[in-house]
Every structure is written in structure tokens, then in C-alpha cells.
Amino acid sequence: IEVGYNLWPVWTDASQLENAILNLAVNPRDAMPGGGRLTISAQNQSLSEAVLAGRGTLQPGDYVVIMVRDTGNGIPAEVMDRVLEPFFTTKAVGKGTGLGLSQIYGFVRQSGGELSIHSRDGEGTTVTLFLPRHSQSIADRPRVLPLLAQPRADASTAAPPIESVKILVVEDEPRVRASTICALNELGYAVIE
């Protein structure tokens, strides 16, 4: 693990970030059956327009960059375009859901960042998360998940009362569906399965 000094703050869900790093560390375990090297690093990086030219949707600015590198098998070129698709997996049946990378991608985009994957078959994989530096006060930030946020004192911007919110849960994995419904019920939400 290589972590830079004085990392900038980011505005993100801490448990989703932890889950993303955990998922990115578990995937190489399967890709390195004979052993190998896994490196997790985090550093501050300022990205200019010149550096970003032709590199996706990332905007110039300050980012905390988290990289997870392995020396495993790598991702075959023929499936590289599909790795972010929900439920796509190269693992054997029962060995993975194919949700890991797609969930990480969604989480990073929700946080205002970007994800990049560099891999060569037989040479390992590097997954890089770009999370924008947080510089606004909490009061200035938009509410990302208004249904799960605490209502504000100002009635004009308050979230609806929890008991009036219904959430539809669609999940084909029975254990995941049951735990999600249980968690939402404990928070006071009405759930439709």
C-alpha cells in the first residue's frame, strides 16, 4: 500500500469507497492463482486540459487518484469492452456475480469522478479511480441521495417523511434481496419486493 501525504478530502460515501477497494483487491486474488504482486496506491493529482486531451469525460481539476495494480493474468482484449457491464463475468458459474466493476463504476461516477482500466492479457491489470477534490462546504453540496438523507430544518427543502417513501427492490439473488429489504425496513422505508 502506497499512500501519499496529506491526501485531499473527497465527497463520497465512505462505505462504498471501502467496498470498491475491497472488490478491486479480491479480483486479482483470482487472477493470480500462483501468486503475484498487488499494489494499492493513493495520491493527489492536478490534471490540466493538456493532460486530459482525448481521455474521456474527466474534467481538468484536482483529484485523489486511487490505483489498484496486479501482476495477474490480465483481462483478455476480446472482453475488455464488456467488463463494466452489469452481470458480465469471466469467472466460472458460482464464482462471481459480475457486479463488482459495474458497481464501482457507478459509485465513482456518482461521486463526480471517473474510472479507467488498463490491462493486457498475461501482464496484469491497473484500475484507476479519479475522485474529485472536495473544496465546497457541506451546505453547498447537492444532496446525492435525498431519500436517505436526513431532512433539513428548512421545510421548503426537507426530504419527504421516511414513512411516506416506497422503494422498489428488484434483485434476483435471494440473500442480497432479503438483506437489502431488511436494511430498508430497519430505516423505516416501505418496501415493494
Coordinates of C-alpha atoms in Angstrom, one line a residue:
I1 CA 0.0 0.0 0.0
E2 CA 1.4 3.4 -1.1
V3 CA -0.5 6.4 0.2
G4 CA 0.7 10.0 -0.4
Y5 CA 0.9 12.5 2.4
N6 CA -1.9 14.9 3.1
L7 CA -4.5 13.5 0.7
W8 CA -7.1 16.0 -0.3
P9 CA -10.7 15.4 1.0
V10 CA -13.2 13.9 -1.4
W11 CA -17.0 13.9 -1.2
T12 CA -18.1 10.3 -1.4
D13 CA -19.7 7.5 0.5
A14 CA -17.0 6.0 2.7
S15 CA -18.6 2.5 2.8
Q16 CA -18.9 2.4 -1.0
L17 CA -15.3 3.5 -1.3
E18 CA -14.2 0.8 1.1
N19 CA -16.3 -1.7 -0.8
A20 CA -14.8 -0.6 -4.1
I21 CA -11.2 -1.0 -2.9
L22 CA -12.1 -4.4 -1.3
N23 CA -13.6 -5.6 -4.7
L24 CA -10.6 -4.3 -6.6
A25 CA -8.3 -6.3 -4.2
V26 CA -10.4 -9.5 -4.4
N27 CA -10.4 -9.7 -8.2
P28 CA -6.6 -10.0 -8.5
R29 CA -6.6 -12.8 -6.0
D30 CA -8.5 -14.9 -8.6
A31 CA -6.3 -13.6 -11.4
M32 CA -3.0 -14.6 -9.6
P33 CA -3.6 -18.3 -8.6
G34 CA 0.2 -18.8 -8.5
G35 CA 0.8 -15.6 -6.5
G36 CA 1.9 -12.2 -7.6
R37 CA 2.0 -8.6 -6.5
L38 CA -1.0 -6.4 -5.6
T39 CA -0.3 -2.7 -5.2
I40 CA -2.8 -0.2 -3.9
S41 CA -1.8 3.5 -4.0
A42 CA -3.5 6.9 -3.4
Q43 CA -2.1 10.3 -4.3
N44 CA -3.2 13.8 -5.1
Q45 CA -3.0 14.8 -8.7
S46 CA -3.9 18.0 -10.6
L47 CA -5.0 17.3 -14.1
S48 CA -4.8 20.0 -16.8
E49 CA -6.7 20.2 -20.1
A50 CA -3.5 19.3 -22.0
V51 CA -3.1 16.1 -19.9
L52 CA -6.7 15.1 -20.3
A53 CA -7.0 15.7 -24.1
G54 CA -8.9 12.8 -25.6
R55 CA -9.2 10.9 -22.3
G56 CA -12.9 10.5 -21.8
T57 CA -15.2 12.7 -19.7
L58 CA -12.8 13.7 -16.9
Q59 CA -12.7 17.5 -16.4
P60 CA -9.5 19.4 -15.6
G61 CA -9.0 19.9 -11.8
D62 CA -7.7 18.3 -8.6
Y63 CA -8.3 14.6 -7.9
V64 CA -7.4 12.0 -5.4
V65 CA -6.2 9.1 -7.6
I66 CA -6.5 5.6 -6.3
M67 CA -4.8 2.9 -8.3
V68 CA -5.1 -0.9 -7.8
R69 CA -2.5 -2.8 -9.8
D70 CA -1.8 -6.5 -10.0
T71 CA 0.6 -8.8 -11.9
G72 CA -2.1 -11.3 -12.7
N73 CA -3.4 -12.8 -15.9
G74 CA -4.8 -9.6 -17.1
I75 CA -8.1 -9.1 -19.0
P76 CA -8.3 -10.6 -22.4
A77 CA -8.7 -8.0 -25.2
E78 CA -11.8 -9.6 -26.5
V79 CA -13.8 -9.0 -23.3
M80 CA -12.2 -5.6 -22.3
D81 CA -15.2 -3.7 -23.8
R82 CA -17.6 -5.6 -21.6
V83 CA -16.0 -5.6 -18.1
L84 CA -18.2 -2.7 -16.9
E85 CA -21.5 -4.3 -18.0
P86 CA -23.7 -5.5 -15.1
F87 CA -23.6 -9.3 -14.6
F88 CA -20.8 -9.8 -17.1
T89 CA -18.1 -12.0 -15.6
T90 CA -15.2 -14.1 -16.8
K91 CA -15.4 -16.3 -13.7
A92 CA -16.9 -19.7 -13.5
V93 CA -20.6 -20.1 -12.5
G94 CA -20.9 -19.6 -8.8
K95 CA -17.6 -17.8 -8.5
G96 CA -18.8 -14.2 -9.1
T97 CA -21.9 -12.1 -9.9
G98 CA -20.3 -9.8 -12.4
L99 CA -21.4 -6.8 -10.4
G100 CA -18.1 -5.7 -8.9
L101 CA -16.7 -3.5 -11.6
S102 CA -20.1 -2.1 -12.7
Q103 CA -20.9 -1.1 -9.2
I104 CA -17.5 0.5 -8.7
Y105 CA -18.0 2.4 -12.0
G106 CA -21.5 3.6 -10.8
F107 CA -20.2 4.7 -7.4
V108 CA -17.2 6.6 -8.9
R109 CA -19.5 8.4 -11.4
Q110 CA -22.0 9.2 -8.7
S111 CA -19.1 10.8 -6.8
G112 CA -18.3 13.0 -9.8
G113 CA -15.2 11.0 -10.8
E114 CA -14.1 8.6 -13.4
L115 CA -12.7 5.1 -13.6
S116 CA -10.1 3.8 -16.1
I117 CA -8.9 0.2 -16.7
H118 CA -5.6 -0.7 -18.3
S119 CA -4.9 -4.4 -18.9
R120 CA -3.0 -6.7 -21.1
D121 CA -3.6 -10.4 -21.3
G122 CA -0.9 -12.1 -19.3
E123 CA 0.6 -8.8 -17.9
G124 CA -1.8 -7.7 -15.2
T125 CA -4.4 -5.0 -14.7
T126 CA -4.5 -1.5 -13.3
V127 CA -7.8 0.1 -12.2
T128 CA -7.6 3.8 -11.5
L129 CA -10.3 5.8 -9.7
F130 CA -10.3 9.5 -10.1
L131 CA -12.2 11.2 -7.3
P132 CA -12.6 15.0 -7.4
R133 CA -11.1 17.1 -4.6
H134 CA -13.8 18.3 -2.3
S135 CA -13.5 22.1 -1.8
Q136 CA -17.1 23.2 -1.1
S137 CA -18.6 23.4 2.3
I138 CA -21.1 20.7 3.1
A139 CA -24.0 23.2 2.9
D140 CA -23.1 24.0 -0.7
R141 CA -23.0 20.4 -2.0
P142 CA -26.1 18.9 -3.7
R143 CA -27.9 16.1 -1.9
V144 CA -26.9 13.0 -3.8
L145 CA -29.3 10.6 -2.1
P146 CA -32.3 12.7 -1.0
L147 CA -34.4 9.7 0.2
L148 CA -31.7 8.5 2.6
A149 CA -30.5 11.9 3.7
Q150 CA -31.8 13.5 7.0
P151 CA -34.5 16.1 6.4
R152 CA -33.2 19.7 6.7
A153 CA -34.7 22.1 9.2
D154 CA -36.0 24.3 6.4
A155 CA -39.3 22.9 5.4
S156 CA -39.0 24.0 1.8
T157 CA -36.0 21.7 1.2
A158 CA -36.9 18.9 3.5
A159 CA -36.9 15.3 2.3
P160 CA -40.3 13.6 2.4
P161 CA -41.1 11.8 5.7
I162 CA -39.5 8.3 5.6
E163 CA -42.8 6.5 6.2
S164 CA -44.2 8.1 3.0
V165 CA -41.4 6.8 0.8
K166 CA -41.8 3.4 -1.0
I167 CA -38.8 1.7 -2.5
L168 CA -39.0 -1.0 -5.2
V169 CA -36.3 -3.6 -4.7
V170 CA -35.5 -5.8 -7.7
E171 CA -32.8 -8.4 -7.1
D172 CA -32.6 -11.9 -8.4
E173 CA -30.2 -13.1 -5.7
P174 CA -32.4 -14.1 -2.7
R175 CA -29.9 -13.4 0.0
V176 CA -29.0 -10.0 -1.4
R177 CA -32.6 -9.1 -1.8
A178 CA -33.5 -10.2 1.7
S179 CA -30.7 -8.2 3.3
T180 CA -31.5 -5.1 1.3
I181 CA -35.2 -5.3 2.2
C182 CA -34.3 -5.8 5.9
A183 CA -31.9 -2.8 5.9
L184 CA -34.5 -0.6 4.3
N185 CA -37.3 -1.7 6.7
E186 CA -35.0 -1.0 9.6
L187 CA -34.6 2.5 8.3
G188 CA -38.4 2.9 8.2
Y189 CA -39.0 2.7 4.5
A190 CA -41.9 0.9 2.9
V191 CA -40.5 -1.7 0.5
I192 CA -42.1 -3.4 -2.5
E193 CA -40.3 -6.6 -3.5

